[in-house]
PDB file of C-alpha atoms in Angstrom:
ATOM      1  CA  UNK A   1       1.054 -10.122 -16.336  1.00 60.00           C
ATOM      2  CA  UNK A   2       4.527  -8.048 -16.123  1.00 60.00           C
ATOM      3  CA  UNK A   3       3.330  -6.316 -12.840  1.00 56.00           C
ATOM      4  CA  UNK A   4       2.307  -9.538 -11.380  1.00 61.00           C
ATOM      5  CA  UNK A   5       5.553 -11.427 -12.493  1.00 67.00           C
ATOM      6  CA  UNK A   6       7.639  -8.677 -10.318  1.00 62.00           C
ATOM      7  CA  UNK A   7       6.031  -8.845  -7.713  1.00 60.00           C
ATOM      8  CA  UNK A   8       6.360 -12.782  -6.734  1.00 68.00           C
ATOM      9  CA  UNK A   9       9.911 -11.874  -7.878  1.00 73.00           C
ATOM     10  CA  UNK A  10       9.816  -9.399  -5.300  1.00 66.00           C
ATOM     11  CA  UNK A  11       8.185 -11.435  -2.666  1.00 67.00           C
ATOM     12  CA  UNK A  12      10.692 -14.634  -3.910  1.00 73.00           C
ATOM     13  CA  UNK A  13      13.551 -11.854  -2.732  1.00 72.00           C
ATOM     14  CA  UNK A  14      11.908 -11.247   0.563  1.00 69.00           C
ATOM     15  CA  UNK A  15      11.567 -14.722   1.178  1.00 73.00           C
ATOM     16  CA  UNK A  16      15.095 -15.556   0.358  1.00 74.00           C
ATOM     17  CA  UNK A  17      15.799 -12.540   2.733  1.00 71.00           C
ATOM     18  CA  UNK A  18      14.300 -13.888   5.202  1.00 71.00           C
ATOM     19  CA  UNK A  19      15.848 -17.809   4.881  1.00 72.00           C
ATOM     20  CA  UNK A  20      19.596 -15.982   4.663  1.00 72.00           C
ATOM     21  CA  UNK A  21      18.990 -14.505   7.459  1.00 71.00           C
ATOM     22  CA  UNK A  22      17.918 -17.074   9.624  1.00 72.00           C
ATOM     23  CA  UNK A  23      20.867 -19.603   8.518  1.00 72.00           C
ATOM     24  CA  UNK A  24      22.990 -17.101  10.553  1.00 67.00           C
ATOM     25  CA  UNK A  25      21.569 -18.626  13.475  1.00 65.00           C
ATOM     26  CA  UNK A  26      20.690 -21.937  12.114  1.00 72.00           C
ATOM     27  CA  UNK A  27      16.585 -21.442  13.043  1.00 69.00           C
ATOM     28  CA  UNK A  28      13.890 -22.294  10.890  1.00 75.00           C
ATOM     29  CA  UNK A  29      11.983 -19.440   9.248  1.00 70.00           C
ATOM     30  CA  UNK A  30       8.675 -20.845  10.571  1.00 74.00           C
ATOM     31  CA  UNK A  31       9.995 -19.853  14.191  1.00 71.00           C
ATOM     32  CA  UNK A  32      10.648 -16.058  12.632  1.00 65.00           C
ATOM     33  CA  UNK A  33       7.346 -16.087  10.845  1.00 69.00           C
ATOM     34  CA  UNK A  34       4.849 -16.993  13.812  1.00 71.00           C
ATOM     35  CA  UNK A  35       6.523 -14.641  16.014  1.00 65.00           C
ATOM     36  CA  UNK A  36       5.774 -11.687  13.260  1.00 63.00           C
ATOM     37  CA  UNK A  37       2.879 -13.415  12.163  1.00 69.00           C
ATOM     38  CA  UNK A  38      -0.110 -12.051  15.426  1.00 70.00           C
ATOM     39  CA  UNK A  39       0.017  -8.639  15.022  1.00 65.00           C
ATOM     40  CA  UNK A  40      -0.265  -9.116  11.313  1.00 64.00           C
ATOM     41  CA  UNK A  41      -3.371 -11.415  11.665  1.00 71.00           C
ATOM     42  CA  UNK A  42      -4.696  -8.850  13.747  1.00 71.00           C
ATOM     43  CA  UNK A  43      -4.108  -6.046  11.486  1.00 67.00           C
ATOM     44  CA  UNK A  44      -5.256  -8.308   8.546  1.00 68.00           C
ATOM     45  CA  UNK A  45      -8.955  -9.065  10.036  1.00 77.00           C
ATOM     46  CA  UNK A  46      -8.964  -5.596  11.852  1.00 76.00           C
ATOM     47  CA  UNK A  47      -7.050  -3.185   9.507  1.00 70.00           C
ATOM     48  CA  UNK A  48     -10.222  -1.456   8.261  1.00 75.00           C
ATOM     49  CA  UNK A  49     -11.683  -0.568  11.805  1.00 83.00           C
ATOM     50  CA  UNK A  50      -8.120   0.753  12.533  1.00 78.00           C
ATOM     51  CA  UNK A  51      -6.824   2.690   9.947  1.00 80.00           C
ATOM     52  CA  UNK A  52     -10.743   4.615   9.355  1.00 86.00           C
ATOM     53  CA  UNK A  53     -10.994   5.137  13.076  1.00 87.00           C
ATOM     54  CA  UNK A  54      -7.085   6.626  13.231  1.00 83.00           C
ATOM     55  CA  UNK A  55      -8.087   9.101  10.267  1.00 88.00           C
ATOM     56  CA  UNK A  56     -12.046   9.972  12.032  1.00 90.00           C
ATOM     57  CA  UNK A  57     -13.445   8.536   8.831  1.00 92.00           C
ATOM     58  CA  UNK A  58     -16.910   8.476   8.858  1.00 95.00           C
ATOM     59  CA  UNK A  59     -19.276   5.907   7.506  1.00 96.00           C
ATOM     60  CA  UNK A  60     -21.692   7.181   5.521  1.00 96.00           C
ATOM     61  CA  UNK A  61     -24.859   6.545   3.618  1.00 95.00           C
ATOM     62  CA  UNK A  62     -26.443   7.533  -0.375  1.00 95.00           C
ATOM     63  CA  UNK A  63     -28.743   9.862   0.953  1.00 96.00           C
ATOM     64  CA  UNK A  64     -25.466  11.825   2.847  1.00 95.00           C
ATOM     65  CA  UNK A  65     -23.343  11.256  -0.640  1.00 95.00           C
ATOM     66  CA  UNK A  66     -25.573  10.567  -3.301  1.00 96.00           C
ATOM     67  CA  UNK A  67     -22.682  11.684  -5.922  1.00 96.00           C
ATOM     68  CA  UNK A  68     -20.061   9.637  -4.306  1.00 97.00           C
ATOM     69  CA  UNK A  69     -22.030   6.462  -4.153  1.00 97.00           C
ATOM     70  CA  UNK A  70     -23.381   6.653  -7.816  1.00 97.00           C
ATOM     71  CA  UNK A  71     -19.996   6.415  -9.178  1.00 97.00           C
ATOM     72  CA  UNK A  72     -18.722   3.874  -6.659  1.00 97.00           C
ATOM     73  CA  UNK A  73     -21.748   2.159  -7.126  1.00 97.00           C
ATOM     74  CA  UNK A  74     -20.881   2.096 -11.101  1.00 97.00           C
ATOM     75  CA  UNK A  75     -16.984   1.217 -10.922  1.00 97.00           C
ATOM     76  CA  UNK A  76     -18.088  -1.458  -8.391  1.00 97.00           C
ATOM     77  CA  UNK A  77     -20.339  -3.142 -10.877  1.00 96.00           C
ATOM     78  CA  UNK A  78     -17.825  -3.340 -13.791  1.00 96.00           C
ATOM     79  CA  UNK A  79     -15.129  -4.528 -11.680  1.00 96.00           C
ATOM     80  CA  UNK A  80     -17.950  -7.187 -10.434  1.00 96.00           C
ATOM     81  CA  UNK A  81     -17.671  -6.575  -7.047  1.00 96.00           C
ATOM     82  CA  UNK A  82     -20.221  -6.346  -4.042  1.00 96.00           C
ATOM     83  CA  UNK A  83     -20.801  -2.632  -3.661  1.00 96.00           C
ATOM     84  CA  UNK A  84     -18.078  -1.379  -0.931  1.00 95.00           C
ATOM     85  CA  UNK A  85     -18.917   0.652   2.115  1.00 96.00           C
ATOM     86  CA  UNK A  86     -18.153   4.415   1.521  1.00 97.00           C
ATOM     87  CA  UNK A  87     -16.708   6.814   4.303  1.00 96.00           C
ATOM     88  CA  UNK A  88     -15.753  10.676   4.558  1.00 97.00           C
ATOM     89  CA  UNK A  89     -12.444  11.868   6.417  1.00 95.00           C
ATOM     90  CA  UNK A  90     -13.148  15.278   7.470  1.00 94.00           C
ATOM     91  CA  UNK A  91      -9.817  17.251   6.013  1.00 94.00           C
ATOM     92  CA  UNK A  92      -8.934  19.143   3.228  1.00 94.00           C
ATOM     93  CA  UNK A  93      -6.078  17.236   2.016  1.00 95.00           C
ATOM     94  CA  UNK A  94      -7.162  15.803  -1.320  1.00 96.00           C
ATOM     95  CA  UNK A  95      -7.127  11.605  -1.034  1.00 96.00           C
ATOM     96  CA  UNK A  96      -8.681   8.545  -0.894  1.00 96.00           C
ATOM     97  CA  UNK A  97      -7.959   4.534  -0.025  1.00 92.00           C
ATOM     98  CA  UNK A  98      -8.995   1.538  -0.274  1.00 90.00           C
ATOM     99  CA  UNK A  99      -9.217  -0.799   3.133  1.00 87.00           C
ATOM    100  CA  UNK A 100     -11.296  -4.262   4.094  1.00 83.00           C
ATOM    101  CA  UNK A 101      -9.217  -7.973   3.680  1.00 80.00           C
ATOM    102  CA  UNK A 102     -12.109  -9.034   0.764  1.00 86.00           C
ATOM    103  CA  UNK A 103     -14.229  -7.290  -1.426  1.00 90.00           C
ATOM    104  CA  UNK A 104     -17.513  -8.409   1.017  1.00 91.00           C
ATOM    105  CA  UNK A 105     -15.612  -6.121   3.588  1.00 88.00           C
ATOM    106  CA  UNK A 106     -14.555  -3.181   1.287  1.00 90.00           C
ATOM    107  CA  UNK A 107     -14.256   0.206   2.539  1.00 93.00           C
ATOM    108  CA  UNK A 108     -13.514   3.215  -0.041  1.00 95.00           C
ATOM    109  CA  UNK A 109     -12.851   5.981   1.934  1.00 95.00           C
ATOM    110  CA  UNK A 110     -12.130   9.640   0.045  1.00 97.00           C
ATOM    111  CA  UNK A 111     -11.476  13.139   1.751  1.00 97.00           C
ATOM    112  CA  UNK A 112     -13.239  16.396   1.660  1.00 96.00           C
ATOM    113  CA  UNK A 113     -10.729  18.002  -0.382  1.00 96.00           C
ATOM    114  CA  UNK A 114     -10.818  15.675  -2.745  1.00 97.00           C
ATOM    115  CA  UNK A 115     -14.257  15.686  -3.033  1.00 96.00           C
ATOM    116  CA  UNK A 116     -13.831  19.177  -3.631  1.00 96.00           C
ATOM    117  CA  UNK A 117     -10.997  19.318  -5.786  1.00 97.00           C
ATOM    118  CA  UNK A 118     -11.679  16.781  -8.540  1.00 98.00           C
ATOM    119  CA  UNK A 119     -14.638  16.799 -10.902  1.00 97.00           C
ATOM    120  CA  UNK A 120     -16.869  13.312 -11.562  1.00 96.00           C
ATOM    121  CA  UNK A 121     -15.205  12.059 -14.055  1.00 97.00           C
ATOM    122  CA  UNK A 122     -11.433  12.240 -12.632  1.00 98.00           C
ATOM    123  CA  UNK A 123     -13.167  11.113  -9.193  1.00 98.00           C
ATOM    124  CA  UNK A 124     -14.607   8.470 -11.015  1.00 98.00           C
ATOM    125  CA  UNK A 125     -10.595   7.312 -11.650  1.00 97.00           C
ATOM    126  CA  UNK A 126      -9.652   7.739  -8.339  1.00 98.00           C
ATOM    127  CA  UNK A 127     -12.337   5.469  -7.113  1.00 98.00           C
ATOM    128  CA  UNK A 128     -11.559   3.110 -10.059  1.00 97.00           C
ATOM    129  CA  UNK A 129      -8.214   3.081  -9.028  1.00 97.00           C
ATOM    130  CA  UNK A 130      -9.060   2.211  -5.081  1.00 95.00           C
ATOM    131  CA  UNK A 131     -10.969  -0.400  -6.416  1.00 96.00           C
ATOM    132  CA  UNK A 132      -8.667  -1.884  -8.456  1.00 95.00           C
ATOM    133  CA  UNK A 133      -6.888  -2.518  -5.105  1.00 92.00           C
ATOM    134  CA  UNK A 134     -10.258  -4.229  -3.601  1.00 92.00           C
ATOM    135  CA  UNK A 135     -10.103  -6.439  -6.481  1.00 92.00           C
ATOM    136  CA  UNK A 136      -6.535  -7.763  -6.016  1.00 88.00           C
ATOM    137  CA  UNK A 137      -6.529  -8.237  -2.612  1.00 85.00           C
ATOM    138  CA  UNK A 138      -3.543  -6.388  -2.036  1.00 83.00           C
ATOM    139  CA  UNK A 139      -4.361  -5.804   1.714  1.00 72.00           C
ATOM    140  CA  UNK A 140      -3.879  -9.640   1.637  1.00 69.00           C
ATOM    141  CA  UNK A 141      -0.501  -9.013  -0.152  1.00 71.00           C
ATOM    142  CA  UNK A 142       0.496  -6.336   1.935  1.00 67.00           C
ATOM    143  CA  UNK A 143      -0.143  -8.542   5.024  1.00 57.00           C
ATOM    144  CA  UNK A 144       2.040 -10.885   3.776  1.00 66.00           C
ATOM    145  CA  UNK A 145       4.832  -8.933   2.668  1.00 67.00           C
ATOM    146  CA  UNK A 146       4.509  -7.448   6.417  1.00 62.00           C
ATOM    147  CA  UNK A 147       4.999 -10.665   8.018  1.00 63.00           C
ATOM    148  CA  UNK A 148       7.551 -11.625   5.928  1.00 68.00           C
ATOM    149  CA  UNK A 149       9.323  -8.182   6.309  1.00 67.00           C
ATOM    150  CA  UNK A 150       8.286  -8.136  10.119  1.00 66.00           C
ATOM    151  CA  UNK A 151      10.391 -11.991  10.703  1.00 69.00           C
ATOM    152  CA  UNK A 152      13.471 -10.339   9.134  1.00 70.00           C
ATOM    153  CA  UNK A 153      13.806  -7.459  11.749  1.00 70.00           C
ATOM    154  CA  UNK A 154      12.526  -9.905  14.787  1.00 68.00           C
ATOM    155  CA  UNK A 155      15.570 -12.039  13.415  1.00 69.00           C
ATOM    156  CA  UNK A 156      18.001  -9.569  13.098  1.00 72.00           C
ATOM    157  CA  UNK A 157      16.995  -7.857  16.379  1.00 67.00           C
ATOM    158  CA  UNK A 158      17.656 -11.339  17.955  1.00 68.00           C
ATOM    159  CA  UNK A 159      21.217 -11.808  15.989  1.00 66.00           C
ATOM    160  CA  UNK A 160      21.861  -7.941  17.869  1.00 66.00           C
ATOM    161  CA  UNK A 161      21.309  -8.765  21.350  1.00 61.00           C
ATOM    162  CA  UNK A 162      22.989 -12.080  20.561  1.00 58.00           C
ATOM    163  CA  UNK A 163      26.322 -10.031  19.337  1.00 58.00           C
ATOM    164  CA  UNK A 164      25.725  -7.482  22.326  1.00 55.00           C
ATOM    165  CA  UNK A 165      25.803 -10.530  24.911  1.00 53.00           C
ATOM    166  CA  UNK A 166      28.919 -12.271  22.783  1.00 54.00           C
ATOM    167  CA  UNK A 167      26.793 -14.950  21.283  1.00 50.00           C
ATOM    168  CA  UNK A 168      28.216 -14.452  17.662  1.00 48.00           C
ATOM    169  CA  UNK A 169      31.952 -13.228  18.820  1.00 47.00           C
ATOM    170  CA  UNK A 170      33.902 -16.750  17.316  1.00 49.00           C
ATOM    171  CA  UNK A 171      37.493 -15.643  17.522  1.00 46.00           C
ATOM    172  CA  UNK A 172      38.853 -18.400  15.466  1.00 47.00           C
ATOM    173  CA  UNK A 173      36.047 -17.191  12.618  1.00 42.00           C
ATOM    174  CA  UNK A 174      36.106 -13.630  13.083  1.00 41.00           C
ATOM    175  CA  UNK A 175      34.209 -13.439   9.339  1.00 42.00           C
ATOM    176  CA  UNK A 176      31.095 -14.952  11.151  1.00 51.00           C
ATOM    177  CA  UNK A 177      31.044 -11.798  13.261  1.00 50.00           C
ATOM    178  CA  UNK A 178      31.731  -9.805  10.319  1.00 53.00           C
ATOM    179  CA  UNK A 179      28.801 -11.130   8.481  1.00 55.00           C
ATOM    180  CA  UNK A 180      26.379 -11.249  11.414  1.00 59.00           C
ATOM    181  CA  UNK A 181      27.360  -7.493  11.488  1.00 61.00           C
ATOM    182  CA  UNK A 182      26.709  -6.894   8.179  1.00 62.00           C
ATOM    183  CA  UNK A 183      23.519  -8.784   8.533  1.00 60.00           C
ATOM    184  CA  UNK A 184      21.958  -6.594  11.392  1.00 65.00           C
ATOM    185  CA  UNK A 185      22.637  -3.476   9.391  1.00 68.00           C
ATOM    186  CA  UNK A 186      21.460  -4.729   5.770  1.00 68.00           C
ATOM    187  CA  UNK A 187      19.204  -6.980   6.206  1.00 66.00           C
ATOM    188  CA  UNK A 188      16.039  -4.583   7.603  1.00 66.00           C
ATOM    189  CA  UNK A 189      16.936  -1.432   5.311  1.00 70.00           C
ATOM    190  CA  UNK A 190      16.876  -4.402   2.000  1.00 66.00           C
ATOM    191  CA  UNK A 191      13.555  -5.473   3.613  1.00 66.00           C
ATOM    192  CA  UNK A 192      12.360  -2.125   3.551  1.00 68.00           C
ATOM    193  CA  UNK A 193      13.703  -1.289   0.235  1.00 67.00           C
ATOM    194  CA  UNK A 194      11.610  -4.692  -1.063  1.00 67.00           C
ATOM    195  CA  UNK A 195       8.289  -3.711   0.991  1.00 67.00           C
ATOM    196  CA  UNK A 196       8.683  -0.366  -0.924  1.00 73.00           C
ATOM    197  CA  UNK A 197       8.991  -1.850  -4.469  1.00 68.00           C
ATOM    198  CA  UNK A 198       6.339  -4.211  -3.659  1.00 73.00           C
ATOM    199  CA  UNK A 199       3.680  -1.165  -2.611  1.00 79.00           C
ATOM    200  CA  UNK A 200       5.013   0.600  -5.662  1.00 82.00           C
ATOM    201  CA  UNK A 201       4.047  -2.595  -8.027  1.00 84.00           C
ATOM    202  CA  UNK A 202       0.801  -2.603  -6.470  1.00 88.00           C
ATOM    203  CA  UNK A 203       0.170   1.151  -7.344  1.00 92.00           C
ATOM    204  CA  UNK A 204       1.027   0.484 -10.905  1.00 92.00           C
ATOM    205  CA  UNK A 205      -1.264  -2.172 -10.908  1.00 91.00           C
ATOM    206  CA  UNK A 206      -3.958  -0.221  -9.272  1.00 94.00           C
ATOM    207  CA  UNK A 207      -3.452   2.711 -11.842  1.00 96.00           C
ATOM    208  CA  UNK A 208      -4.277  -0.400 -14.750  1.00 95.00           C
ATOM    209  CA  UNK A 209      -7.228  -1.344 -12.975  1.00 95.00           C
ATOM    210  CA  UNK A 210      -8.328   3.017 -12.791  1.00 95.00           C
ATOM    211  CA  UNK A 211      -7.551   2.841 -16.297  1.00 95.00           C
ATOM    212  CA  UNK A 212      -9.661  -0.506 -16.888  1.00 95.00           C
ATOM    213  CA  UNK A 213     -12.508   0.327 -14.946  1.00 96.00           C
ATOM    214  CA  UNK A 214     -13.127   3.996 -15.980  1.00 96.00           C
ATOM    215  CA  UNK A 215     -10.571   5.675 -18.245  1.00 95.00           C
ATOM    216  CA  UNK A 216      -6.758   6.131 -18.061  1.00 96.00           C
ATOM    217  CA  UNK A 217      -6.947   9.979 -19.052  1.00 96.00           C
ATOM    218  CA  UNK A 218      -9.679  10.847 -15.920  1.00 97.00           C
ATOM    219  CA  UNK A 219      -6.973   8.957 -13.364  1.00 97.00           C
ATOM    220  CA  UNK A 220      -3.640  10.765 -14.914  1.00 97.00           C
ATOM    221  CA  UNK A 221      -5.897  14.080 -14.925  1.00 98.00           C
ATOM    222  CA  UNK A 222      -6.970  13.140 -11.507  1.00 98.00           C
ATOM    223  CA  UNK A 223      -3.315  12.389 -10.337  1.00 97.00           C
ATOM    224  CA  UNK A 224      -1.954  15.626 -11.762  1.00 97.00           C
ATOM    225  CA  UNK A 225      -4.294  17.313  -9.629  1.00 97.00           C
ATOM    226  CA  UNK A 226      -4.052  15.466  -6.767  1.00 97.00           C
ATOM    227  CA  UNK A 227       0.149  15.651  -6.829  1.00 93.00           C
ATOM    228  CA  UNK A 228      -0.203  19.604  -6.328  1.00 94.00           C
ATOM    229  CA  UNK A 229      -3.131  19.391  -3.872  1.00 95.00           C
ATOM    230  CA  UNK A 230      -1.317  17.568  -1.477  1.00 93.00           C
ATOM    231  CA  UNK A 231       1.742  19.541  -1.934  1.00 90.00           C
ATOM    232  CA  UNK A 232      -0.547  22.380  -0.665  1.00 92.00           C
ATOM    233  CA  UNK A 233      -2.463  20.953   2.340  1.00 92.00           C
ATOM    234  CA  UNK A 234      -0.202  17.864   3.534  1.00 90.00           C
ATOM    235  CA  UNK A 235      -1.407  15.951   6.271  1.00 87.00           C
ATOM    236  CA  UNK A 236      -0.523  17.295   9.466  1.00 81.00           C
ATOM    237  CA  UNK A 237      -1.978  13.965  11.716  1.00 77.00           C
ATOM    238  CA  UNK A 238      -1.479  10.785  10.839  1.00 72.00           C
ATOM    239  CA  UNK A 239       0.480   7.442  10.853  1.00 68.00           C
ATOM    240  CA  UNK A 240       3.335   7.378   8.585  1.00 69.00           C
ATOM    241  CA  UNK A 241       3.102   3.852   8.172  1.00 64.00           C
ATOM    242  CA  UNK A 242      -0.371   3.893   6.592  1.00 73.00           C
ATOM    243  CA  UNK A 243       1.219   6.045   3.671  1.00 77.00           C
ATOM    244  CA  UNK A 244       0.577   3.115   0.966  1.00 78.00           C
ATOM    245  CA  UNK A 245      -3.008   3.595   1.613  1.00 82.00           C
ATOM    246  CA  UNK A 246      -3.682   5.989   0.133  1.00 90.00           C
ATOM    247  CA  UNK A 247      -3.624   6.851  -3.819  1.00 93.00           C
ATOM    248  CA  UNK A 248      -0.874   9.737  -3.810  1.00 92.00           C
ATOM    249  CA  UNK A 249       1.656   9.910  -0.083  1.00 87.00           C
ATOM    250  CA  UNK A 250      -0.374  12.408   1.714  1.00 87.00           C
ATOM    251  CA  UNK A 251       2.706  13.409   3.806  1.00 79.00           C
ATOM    252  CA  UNK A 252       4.656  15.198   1.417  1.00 65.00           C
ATOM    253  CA  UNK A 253       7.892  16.630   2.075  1.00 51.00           C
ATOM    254  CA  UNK A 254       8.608  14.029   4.562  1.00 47.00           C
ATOM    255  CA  UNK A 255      10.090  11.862   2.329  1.00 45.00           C
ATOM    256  CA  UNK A 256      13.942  12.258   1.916  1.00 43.00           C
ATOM    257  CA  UNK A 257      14.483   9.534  -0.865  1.00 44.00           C
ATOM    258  CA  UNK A 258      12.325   8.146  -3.417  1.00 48.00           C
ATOM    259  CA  UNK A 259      13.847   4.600  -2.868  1.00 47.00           C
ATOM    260  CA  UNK A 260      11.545   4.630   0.169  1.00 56.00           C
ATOM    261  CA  UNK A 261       8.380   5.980  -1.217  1.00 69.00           C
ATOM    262  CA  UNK A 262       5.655   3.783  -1.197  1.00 73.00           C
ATOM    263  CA  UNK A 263       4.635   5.370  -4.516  1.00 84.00           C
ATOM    264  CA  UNK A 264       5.863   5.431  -7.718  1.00 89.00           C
ATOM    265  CA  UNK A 265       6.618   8.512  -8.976  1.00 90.00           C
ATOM    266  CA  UNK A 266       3.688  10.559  -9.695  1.00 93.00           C
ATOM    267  CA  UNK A 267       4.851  11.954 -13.323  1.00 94.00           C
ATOM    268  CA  UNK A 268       5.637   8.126 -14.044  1.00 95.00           C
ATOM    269  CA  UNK A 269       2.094   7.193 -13.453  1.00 96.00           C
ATOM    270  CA  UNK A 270       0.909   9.817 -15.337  1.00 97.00           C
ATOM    271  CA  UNK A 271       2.668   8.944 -18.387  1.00 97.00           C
ATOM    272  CA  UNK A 272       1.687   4.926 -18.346  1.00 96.00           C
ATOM    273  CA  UNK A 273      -1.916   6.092 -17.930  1.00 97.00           C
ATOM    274  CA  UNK A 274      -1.145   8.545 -21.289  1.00 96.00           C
ATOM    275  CA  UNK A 275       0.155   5.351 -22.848  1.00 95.00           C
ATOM    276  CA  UNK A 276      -3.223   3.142 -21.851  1.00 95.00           C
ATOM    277  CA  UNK A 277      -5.021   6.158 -23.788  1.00 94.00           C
ATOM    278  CA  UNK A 278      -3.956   5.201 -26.693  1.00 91.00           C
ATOM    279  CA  UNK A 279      -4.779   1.826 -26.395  1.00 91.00           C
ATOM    280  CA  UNK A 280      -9.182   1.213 -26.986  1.00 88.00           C
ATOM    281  CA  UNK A 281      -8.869  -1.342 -24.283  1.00 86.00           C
ATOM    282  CA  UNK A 282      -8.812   1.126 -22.124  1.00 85.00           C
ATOM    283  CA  UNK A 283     -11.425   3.783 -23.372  1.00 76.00           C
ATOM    284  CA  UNK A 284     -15.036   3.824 -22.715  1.00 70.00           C
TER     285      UNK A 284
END
């Protein structure tokens, strides 16, 4: 209830964002909205095929990952949920994600090196966790949160060529410039900042569901493990963008502030998982 509360606060702040920003030029958001709203829709309905074929994930069947489906198989069934496609990404970098607009169109994809690196039961929290995201939608929320997020740079983009070409230069109000200014170079980075916080609330939530759907000490185990593999095999190719994705940033050291990581931080997990522990709710 707490997770979900800040994040419609969140997406309330994005929205006002979005409305201050176009009363600078006295349009109506809706104008802002459809213009960022196509290549959302398209990434919305074709997000899965994209992001598995940009990583070479492979779609595969129980007979080629008879281990892997048995426990998705069983996390899928207490989070009653259709059973979600599984894929392998051929690297060593220990991860996995979640991807598919519904739960009918789940895909849980995991690496190699996690595969490798975790044992059932903490893989068992990893998928529990990835399917905790199937379960809220949040590729629905994160479309959203993109379109709202995508209006606010179109907007400000527009206010810049419109001060480059002396559209906003009102000598007699020289604050209007001032704040149109001020505008161009807030208003993206505090959209960022808010699409951050949002992905971050939707991890937290995530870890809940992990801790719900199998038990809170496999995930933090899992996590613990998964915060030093990736520290040790990064990955090298890949779309920074798709970071959220996946259940720990798999391009570590790129990063230069943790106000815009797309994951909490990994310790802090850890220790509200260790918290759930104590708590039967969460024990099987």
């Amino acid at each position: 209830m707490l997770n979900t509360a800040k994040l419609l606060i969140l997406m309330a702040g994005l929205t006002g964002l979005l409305y201050a920003v176009c009363s600078l030029f006295n349009i109506p958001p809706v104008f802002a909205l459809l213009f960022a709203l196509v290549p959302n829709l398209i990434a919305y309905f074709y997000s899965d095929k994209i992001v598995l074929s940009s990583y070479g994930a492979r779609i595969v069947t129980e007979a080629e990952a008879p281990e892997l489906y048995r426990i998705v198989s069983r996390v899928a069934e207490r989070a009653n949920i259709p059973m979600p496609r599984v894929a392998l990404i051929n690297t060593q970098t220990p991860n996995a994600f979640a991807t598919g607009r519904s739960p009918k169109k789940a895909v849980v994809a995991v690496t190699l090196g996690i595969m490798e690196l975790l044992n059932e039961q903490e893989l068992e929290g990893v998928i529990a966790h990835e399917i905790g995201h199937v379960k809220h939608r949040d590729i629905l929320t994160g479309s959203i949160v993109a379109t709202i997020a995508g209006a606010i740079v179109y907007m400000t983009h527009m206010l810049q060529w419109g001060l480059i070409f002396g559209g906003g230069r009102d000598n007699d109000n020289p604050g209007g410039f001032v704040g149109s200014l001020l505008a161009i170079i807030v208003a993206p980075i505090a959209a960022s900042i808010i699409q951050m916080a949002i992905s971050r609330q939707n991890e937290y939530k995530a870890d809940e569901a992990g801790a719900l759907y199998s038990n809170p000490v496999y995930l933090a185990n899992a996590l613990n493990k998964l915060e030093k593999g990736v520290t040790a095999y990064p990955l090298k190719n890949g779309n920074q963008a798709t970071a959220h994705m996946f259940i720990v940033n798999p391009f570590r050291g790129r990063d230069f502030a943790n106000l815009f990581s797309t994951h909490p931080a990994t310790a802090d997990r850890i220790n509200k998982l260790m918290e759930m522990a104590g708590n039967p709710k969460y024990l099987r």
